PDB file of C-alpha atoms in Angstrom:
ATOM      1  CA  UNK E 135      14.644  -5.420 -58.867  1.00 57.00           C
ATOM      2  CA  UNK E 136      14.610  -2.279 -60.361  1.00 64.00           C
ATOM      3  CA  UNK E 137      12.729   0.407 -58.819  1.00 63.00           C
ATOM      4  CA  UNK E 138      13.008   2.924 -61.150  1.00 65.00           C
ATOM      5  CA  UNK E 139      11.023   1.354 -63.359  1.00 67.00           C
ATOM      6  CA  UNK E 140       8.391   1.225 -60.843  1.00 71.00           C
ATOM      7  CA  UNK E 141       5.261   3.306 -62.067  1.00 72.00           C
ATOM      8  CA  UNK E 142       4.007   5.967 -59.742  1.00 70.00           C
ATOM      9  CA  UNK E 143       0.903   4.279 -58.341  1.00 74.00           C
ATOM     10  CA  UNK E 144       3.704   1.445 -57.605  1.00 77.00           C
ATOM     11  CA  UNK E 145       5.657   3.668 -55.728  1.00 73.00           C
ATOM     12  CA  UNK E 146       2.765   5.107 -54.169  1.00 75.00           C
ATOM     13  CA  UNK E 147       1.214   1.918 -52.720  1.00 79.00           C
ATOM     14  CA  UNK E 148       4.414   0.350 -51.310  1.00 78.00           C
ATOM     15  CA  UNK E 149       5.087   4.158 -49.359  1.00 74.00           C
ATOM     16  CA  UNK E 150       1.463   4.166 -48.353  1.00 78.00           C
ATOM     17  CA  UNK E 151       2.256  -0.015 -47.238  1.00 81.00           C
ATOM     18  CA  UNK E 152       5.089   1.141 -45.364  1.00 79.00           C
ATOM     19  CA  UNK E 153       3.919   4.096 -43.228  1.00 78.00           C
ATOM     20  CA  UNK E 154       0.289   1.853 -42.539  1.00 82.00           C
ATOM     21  CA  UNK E 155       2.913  -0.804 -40.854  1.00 84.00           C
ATOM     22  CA  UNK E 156       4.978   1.780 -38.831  1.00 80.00           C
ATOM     23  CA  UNK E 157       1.507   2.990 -37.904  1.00 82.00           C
ATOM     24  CA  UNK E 158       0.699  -0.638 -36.481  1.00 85.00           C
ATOM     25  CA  UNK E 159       3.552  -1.092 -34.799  1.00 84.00           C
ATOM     26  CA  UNK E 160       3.591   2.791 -33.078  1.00 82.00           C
ATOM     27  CA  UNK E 161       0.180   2.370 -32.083  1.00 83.00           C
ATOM     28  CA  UNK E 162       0.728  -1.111 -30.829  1.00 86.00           C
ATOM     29  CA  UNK E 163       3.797  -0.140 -28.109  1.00 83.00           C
ATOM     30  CA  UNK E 164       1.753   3.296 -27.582  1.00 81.00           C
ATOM     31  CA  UNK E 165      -1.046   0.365 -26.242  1.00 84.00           C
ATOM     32  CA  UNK E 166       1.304  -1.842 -24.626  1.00 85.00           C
ATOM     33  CA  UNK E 167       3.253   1.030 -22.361  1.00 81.00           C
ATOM     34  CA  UNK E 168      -0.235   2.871 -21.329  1.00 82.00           C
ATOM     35  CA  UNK E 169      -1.079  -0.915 -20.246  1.00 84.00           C
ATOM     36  CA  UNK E 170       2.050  -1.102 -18.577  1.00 82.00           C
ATOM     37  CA  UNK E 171       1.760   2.486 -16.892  1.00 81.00           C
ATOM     38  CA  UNK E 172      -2.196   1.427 -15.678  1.00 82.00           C
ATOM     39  CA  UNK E 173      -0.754  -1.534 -14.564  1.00 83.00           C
ATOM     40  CA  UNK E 174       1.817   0.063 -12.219  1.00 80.00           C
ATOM     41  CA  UNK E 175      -0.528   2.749 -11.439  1.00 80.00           C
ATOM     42  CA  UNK E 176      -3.578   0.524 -10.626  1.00 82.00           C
ATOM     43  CA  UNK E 177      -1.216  -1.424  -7.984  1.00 81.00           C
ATOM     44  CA  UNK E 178      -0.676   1.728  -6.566  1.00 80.00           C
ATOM     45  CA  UNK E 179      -4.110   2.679  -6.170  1.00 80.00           C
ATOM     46  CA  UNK E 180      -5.686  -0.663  -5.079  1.00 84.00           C
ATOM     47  CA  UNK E 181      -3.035  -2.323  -2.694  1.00 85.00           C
ATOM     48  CA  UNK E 182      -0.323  -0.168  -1.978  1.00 85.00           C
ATOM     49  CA  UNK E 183      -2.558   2.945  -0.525  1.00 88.00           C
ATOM     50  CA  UNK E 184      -4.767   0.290   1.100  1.00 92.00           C
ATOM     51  CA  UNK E 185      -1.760  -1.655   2.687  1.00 92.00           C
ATOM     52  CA  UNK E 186       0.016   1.566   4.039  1.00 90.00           C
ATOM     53  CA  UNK E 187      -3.470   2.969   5.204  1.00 93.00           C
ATOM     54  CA  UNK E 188      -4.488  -0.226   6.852  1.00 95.00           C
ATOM     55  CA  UNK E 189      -1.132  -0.304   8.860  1.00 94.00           C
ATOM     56  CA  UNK E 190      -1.204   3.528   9.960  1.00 93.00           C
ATOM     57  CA  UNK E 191      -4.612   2.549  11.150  1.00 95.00           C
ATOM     58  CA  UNK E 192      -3.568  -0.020  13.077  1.00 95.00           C
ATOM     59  CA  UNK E 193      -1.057   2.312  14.765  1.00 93.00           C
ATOM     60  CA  UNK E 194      -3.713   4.778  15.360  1.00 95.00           C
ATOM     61  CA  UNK E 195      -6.235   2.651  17.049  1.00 95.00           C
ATOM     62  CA  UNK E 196      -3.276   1.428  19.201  1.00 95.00           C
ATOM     63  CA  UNK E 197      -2.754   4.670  20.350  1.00 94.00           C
ATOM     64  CA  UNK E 198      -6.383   4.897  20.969  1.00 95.00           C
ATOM     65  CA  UNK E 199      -6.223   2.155  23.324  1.00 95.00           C
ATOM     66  CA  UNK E 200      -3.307   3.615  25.220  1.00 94.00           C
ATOM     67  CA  UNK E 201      -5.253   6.545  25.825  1.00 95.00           C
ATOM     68  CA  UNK E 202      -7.924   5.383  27.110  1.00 95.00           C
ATOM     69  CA  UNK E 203      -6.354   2.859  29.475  1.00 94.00           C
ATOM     70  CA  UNK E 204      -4.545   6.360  31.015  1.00 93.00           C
ATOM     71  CA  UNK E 205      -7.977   8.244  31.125  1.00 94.00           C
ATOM     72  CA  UNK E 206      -9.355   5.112  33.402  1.00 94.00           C
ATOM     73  CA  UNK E 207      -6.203   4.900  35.342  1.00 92.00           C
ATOM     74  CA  UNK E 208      -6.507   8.985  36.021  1.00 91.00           C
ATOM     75  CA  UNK E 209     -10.109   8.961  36.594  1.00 91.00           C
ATOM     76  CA  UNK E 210     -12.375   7.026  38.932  1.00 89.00           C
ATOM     77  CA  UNK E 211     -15.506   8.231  37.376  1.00 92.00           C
ATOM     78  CA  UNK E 212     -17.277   4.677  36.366  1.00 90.00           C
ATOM     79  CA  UNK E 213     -19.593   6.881  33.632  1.00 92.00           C
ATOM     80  CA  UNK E 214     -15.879   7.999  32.210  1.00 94.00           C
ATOM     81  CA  UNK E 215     -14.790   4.662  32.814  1.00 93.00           C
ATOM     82  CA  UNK E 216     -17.017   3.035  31.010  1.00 93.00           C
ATOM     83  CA  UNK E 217     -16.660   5.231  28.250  1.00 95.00           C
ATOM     84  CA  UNK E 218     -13.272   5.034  27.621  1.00 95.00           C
ATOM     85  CA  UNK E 219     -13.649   0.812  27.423  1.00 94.00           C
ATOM     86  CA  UNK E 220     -16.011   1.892  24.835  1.00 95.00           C
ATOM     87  CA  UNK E 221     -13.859   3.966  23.203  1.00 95.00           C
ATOM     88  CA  UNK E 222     -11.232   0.778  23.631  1.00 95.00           C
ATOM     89  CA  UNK E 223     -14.046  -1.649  22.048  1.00 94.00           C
ATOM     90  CA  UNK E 224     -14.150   0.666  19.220  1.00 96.00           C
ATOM     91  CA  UNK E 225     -10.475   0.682  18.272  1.00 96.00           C
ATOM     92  CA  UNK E 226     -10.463  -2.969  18.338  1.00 95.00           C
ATOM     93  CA  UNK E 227     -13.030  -3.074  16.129  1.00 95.00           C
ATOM     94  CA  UNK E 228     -10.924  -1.174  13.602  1.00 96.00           C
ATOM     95  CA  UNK E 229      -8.346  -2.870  14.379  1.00 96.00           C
ATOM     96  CA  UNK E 230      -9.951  -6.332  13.291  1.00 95.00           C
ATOM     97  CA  UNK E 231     -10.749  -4.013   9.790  1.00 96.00           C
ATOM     98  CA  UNK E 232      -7.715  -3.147   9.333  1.00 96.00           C
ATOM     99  CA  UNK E 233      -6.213  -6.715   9.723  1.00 96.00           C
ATOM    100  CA  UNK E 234      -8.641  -8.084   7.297  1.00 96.00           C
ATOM    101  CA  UNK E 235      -7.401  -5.863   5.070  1.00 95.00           C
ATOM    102  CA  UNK E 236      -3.587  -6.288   5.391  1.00 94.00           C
ATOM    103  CA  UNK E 237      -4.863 -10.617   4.829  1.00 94.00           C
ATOM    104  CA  UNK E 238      -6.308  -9.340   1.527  1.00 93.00           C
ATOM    105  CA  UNK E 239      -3.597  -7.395   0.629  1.00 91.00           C
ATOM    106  CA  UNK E 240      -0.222  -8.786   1.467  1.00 91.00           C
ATOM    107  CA  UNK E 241       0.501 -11.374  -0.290  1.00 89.00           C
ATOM    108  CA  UNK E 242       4.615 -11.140  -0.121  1.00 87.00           C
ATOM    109  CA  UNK E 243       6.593 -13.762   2.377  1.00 90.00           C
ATOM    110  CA  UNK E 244       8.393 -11.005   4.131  1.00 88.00           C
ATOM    111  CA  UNK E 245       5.264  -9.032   4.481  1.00 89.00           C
ATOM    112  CA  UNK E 246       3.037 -12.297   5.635  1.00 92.00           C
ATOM    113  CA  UNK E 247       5.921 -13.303   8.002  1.00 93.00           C
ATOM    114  CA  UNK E 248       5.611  -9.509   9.818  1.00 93.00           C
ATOM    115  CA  UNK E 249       1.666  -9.677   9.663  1.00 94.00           C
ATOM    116  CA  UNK E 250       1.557 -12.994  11.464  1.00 95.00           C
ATOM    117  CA  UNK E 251       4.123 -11.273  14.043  1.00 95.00           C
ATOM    118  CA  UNK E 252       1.528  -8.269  14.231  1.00 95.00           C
ATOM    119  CA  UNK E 253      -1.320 -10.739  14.715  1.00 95.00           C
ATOM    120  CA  UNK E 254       0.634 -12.490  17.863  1.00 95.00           C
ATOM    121  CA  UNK E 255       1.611  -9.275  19.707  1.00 95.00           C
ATOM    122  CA  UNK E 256      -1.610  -8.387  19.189  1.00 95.00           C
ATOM    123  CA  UNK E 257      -3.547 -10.863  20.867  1.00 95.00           C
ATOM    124  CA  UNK E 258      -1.043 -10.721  23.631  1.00 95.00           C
ATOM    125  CA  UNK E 259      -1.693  -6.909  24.020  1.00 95.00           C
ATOM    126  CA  UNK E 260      -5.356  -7.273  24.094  1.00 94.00           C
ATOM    127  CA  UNK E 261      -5.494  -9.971  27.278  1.00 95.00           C
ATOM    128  CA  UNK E 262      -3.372  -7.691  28.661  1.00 95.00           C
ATOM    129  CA  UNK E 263      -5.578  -4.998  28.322  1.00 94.00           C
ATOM    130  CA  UNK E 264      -8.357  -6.715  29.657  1.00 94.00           C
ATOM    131  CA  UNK E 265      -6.297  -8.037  32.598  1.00 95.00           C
ATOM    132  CA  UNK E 266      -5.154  -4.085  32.821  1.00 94.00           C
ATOM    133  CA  UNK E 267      -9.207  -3.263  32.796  1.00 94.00           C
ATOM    134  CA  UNK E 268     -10.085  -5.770  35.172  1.00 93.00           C
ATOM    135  CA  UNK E 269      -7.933  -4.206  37.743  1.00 94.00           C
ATOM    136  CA  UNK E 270      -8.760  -0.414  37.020  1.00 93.00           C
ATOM    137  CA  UNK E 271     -12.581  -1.537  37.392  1.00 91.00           C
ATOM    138  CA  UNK E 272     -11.651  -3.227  40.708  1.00 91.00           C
ATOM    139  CA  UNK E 273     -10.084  -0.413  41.751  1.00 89.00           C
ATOM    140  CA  UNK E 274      -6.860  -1.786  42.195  1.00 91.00           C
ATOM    141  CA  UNK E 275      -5.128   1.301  41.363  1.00 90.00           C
ATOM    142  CA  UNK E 276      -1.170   0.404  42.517  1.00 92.00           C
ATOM    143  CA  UNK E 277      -1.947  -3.435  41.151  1.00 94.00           C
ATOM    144  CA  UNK E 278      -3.059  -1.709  37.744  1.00 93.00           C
ATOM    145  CA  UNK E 279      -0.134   0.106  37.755  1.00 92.00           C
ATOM    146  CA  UNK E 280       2.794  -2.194  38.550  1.00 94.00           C
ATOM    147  CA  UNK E 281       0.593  -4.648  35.988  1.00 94.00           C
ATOM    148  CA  UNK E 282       0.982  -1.849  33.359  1.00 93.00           C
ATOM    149  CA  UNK E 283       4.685  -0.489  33.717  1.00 92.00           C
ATOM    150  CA  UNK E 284       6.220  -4.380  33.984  1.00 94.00           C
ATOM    151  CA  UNK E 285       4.135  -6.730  31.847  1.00 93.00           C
ATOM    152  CA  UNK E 286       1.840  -4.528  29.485  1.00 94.00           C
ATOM    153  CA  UNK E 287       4.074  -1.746  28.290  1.00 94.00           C
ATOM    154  CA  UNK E 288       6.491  -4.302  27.200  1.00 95.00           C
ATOM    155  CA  UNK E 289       4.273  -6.341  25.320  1.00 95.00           C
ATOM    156  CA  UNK E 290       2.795  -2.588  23.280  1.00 94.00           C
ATOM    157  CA  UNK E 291       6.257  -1.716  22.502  1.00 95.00           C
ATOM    158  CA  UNK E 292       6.809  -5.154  21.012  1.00 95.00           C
ATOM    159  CA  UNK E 293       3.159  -4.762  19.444  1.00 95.00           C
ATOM    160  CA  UNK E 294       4.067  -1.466  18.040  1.00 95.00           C
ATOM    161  CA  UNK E 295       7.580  -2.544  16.752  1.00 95.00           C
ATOM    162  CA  UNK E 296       6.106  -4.952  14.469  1.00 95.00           C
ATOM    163  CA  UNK E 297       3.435  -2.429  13.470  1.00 95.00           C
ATOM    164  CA  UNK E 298       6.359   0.068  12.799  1.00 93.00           C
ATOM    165  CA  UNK E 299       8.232  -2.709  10.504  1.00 93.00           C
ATOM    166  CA  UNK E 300       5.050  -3.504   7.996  1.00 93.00           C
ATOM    167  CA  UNK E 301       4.734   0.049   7.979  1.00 92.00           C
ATOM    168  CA  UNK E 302       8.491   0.301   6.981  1.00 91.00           C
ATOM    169  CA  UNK E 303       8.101  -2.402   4.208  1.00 88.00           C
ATOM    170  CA  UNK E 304       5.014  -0.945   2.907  1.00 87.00           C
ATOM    171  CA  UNK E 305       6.735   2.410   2.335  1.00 87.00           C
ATOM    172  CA  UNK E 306       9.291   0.367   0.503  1.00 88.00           C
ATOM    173  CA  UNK E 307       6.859  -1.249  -1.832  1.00 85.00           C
ATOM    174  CA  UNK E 308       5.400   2.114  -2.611  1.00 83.00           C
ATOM    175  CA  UNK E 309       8.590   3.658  -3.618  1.00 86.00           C
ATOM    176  CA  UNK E 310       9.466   0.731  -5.570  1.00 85.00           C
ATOM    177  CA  UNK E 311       5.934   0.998  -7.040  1.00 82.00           C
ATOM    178  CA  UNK E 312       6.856   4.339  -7.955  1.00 81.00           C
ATOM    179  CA  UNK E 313      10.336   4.165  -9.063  1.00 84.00           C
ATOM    180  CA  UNK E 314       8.921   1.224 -11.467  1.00 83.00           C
ATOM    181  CA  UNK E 315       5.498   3.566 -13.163  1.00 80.00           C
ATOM    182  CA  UNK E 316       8.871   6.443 -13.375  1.00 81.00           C
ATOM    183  CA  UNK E 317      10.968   3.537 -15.204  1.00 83.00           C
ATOM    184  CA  UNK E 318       7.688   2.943 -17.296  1.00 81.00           C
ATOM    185  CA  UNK E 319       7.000   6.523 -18.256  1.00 81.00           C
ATOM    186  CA  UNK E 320      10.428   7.229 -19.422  1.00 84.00           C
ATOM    187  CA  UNK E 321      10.711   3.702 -21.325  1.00 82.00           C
ATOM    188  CA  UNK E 322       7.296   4.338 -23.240  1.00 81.00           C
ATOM    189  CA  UNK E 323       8.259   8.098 -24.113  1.00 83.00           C
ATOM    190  CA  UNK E 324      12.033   6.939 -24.955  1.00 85.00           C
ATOM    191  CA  UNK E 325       9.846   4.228 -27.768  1.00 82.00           C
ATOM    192  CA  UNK E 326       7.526   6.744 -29.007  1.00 81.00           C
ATOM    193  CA  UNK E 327      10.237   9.664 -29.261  1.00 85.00           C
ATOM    194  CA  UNK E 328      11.943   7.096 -31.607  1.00 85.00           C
ATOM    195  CA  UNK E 329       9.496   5.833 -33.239  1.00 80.00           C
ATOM    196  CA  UNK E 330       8.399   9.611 -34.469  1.00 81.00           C
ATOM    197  CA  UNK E 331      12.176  10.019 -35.694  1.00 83.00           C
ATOM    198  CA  UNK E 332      11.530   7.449 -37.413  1.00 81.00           C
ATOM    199  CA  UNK E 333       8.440   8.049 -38.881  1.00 78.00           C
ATOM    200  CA  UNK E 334       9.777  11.331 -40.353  1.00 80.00           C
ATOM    201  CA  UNK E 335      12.491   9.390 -41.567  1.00 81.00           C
ATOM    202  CA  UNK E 336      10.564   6.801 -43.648  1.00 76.00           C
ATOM    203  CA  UNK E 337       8.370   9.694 -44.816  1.00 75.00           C
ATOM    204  CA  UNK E 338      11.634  11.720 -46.576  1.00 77.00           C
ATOM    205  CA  UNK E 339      12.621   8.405 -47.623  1.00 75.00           C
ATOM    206  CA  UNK E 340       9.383   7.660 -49.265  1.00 72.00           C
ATOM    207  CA  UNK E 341       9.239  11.212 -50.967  1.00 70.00           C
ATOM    208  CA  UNK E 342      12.029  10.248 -52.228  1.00 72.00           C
ATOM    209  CA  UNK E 343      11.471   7.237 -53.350  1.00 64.00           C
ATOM    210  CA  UNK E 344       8.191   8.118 -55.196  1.00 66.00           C
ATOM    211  CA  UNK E 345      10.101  10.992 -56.877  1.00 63.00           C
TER     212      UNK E 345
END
């Protein structure tokens, strides 16, 4: 083929052909790594934060109830009493939210496996806060407290363990959330950074050509 016999509109239209196509394809990975980044970033925002906010929930209203078995233990008042089991109906309440949730939202073996560990300790903590409640309101104070120190305390800390460990693996899954939208980022400006070179290649090549 001989191209310089092309004539100039020739020239022209294949140059114009060319930089339409490299058009196509720049604006077609500029598309596919912002639905890539949204992707990574939407993951983020609607079950990562959830998940990790669900499980530091959980840890809070734990605390919650711990507190306010103490304040009933401490003081005989029944009107304080009775609003501290209030306080303990409450955190329960949340902490049924917050498992619904973490059901919604964790969907990985590892992470299902700790959440059905967090579900067991937690029904065991909760008899034994009513058995604990039982004998505060019955004012068996040194019954209530050996019942705390050797059967309920044990059964929070393994509560709280299991807690601590989702909380663990959802930190994990957020940094690996994050590490992956960095990866995604630098990938997508790494393509388009190219792509310009080579836009600004094929445009001195085409001047040239059509001259």
């Amino acid at each position: 083929m001989n191209i310089a016999a092309w004539s100039v509109r020739a020239r022209l239209m294949t140059g114009f052909g060319l930089v339409c196509a490299l058009m196509l394809v720049i604006i077609g990975v500029g598309l596919a790594s912002m639905a890539r980044i949204e992707a990574g970033l939407n993951y983020v925002v609607d079950s990562r934060v959830p998940a990790l906010t669900a499980t530091k929930n959980l840890l809070s209203q734990t605390d919650a109830v711990a507190i306010a078995l103490r304040n009933m233990m401490l003081n005989e008042n029944a009107d304080d009493r009775k609003k501290q089991l209030d306080t303990v109906t409450k955190a329960f309440e949340q902490t049924n939210d917050a498992l619904a949730v973490l059901d919604r939202l964790v969907v990985l073996p590892k992470g299902k496996e700790v959440l059905q560990q967090i579900k067991e300790a937690g029904a065991k903590y909760r008899e034994g806060q009513k058995n604990l409640s039982d004998l505060i309101m019955e004012g068996k104070a040194d019954e209530s407290r050996t019942f705390l120190t050797a059967q309920l305390r044990p059964v929070l800390a393994t509560y709280k363990d299991a807690i601590g460990a989702l909380a663990t693996r959802q930190n994990e899954l957020m940094k690996e959330a994050e590490v992956s939208s960095e990866a995604a980022y630098s990938g997508a400006r790494t393509t388009m950074i190219g792509l310009g070179v080579l836009a600004l290649a094929l445009a001195a090549g085409i001047g040239t050509f059509i001259a």
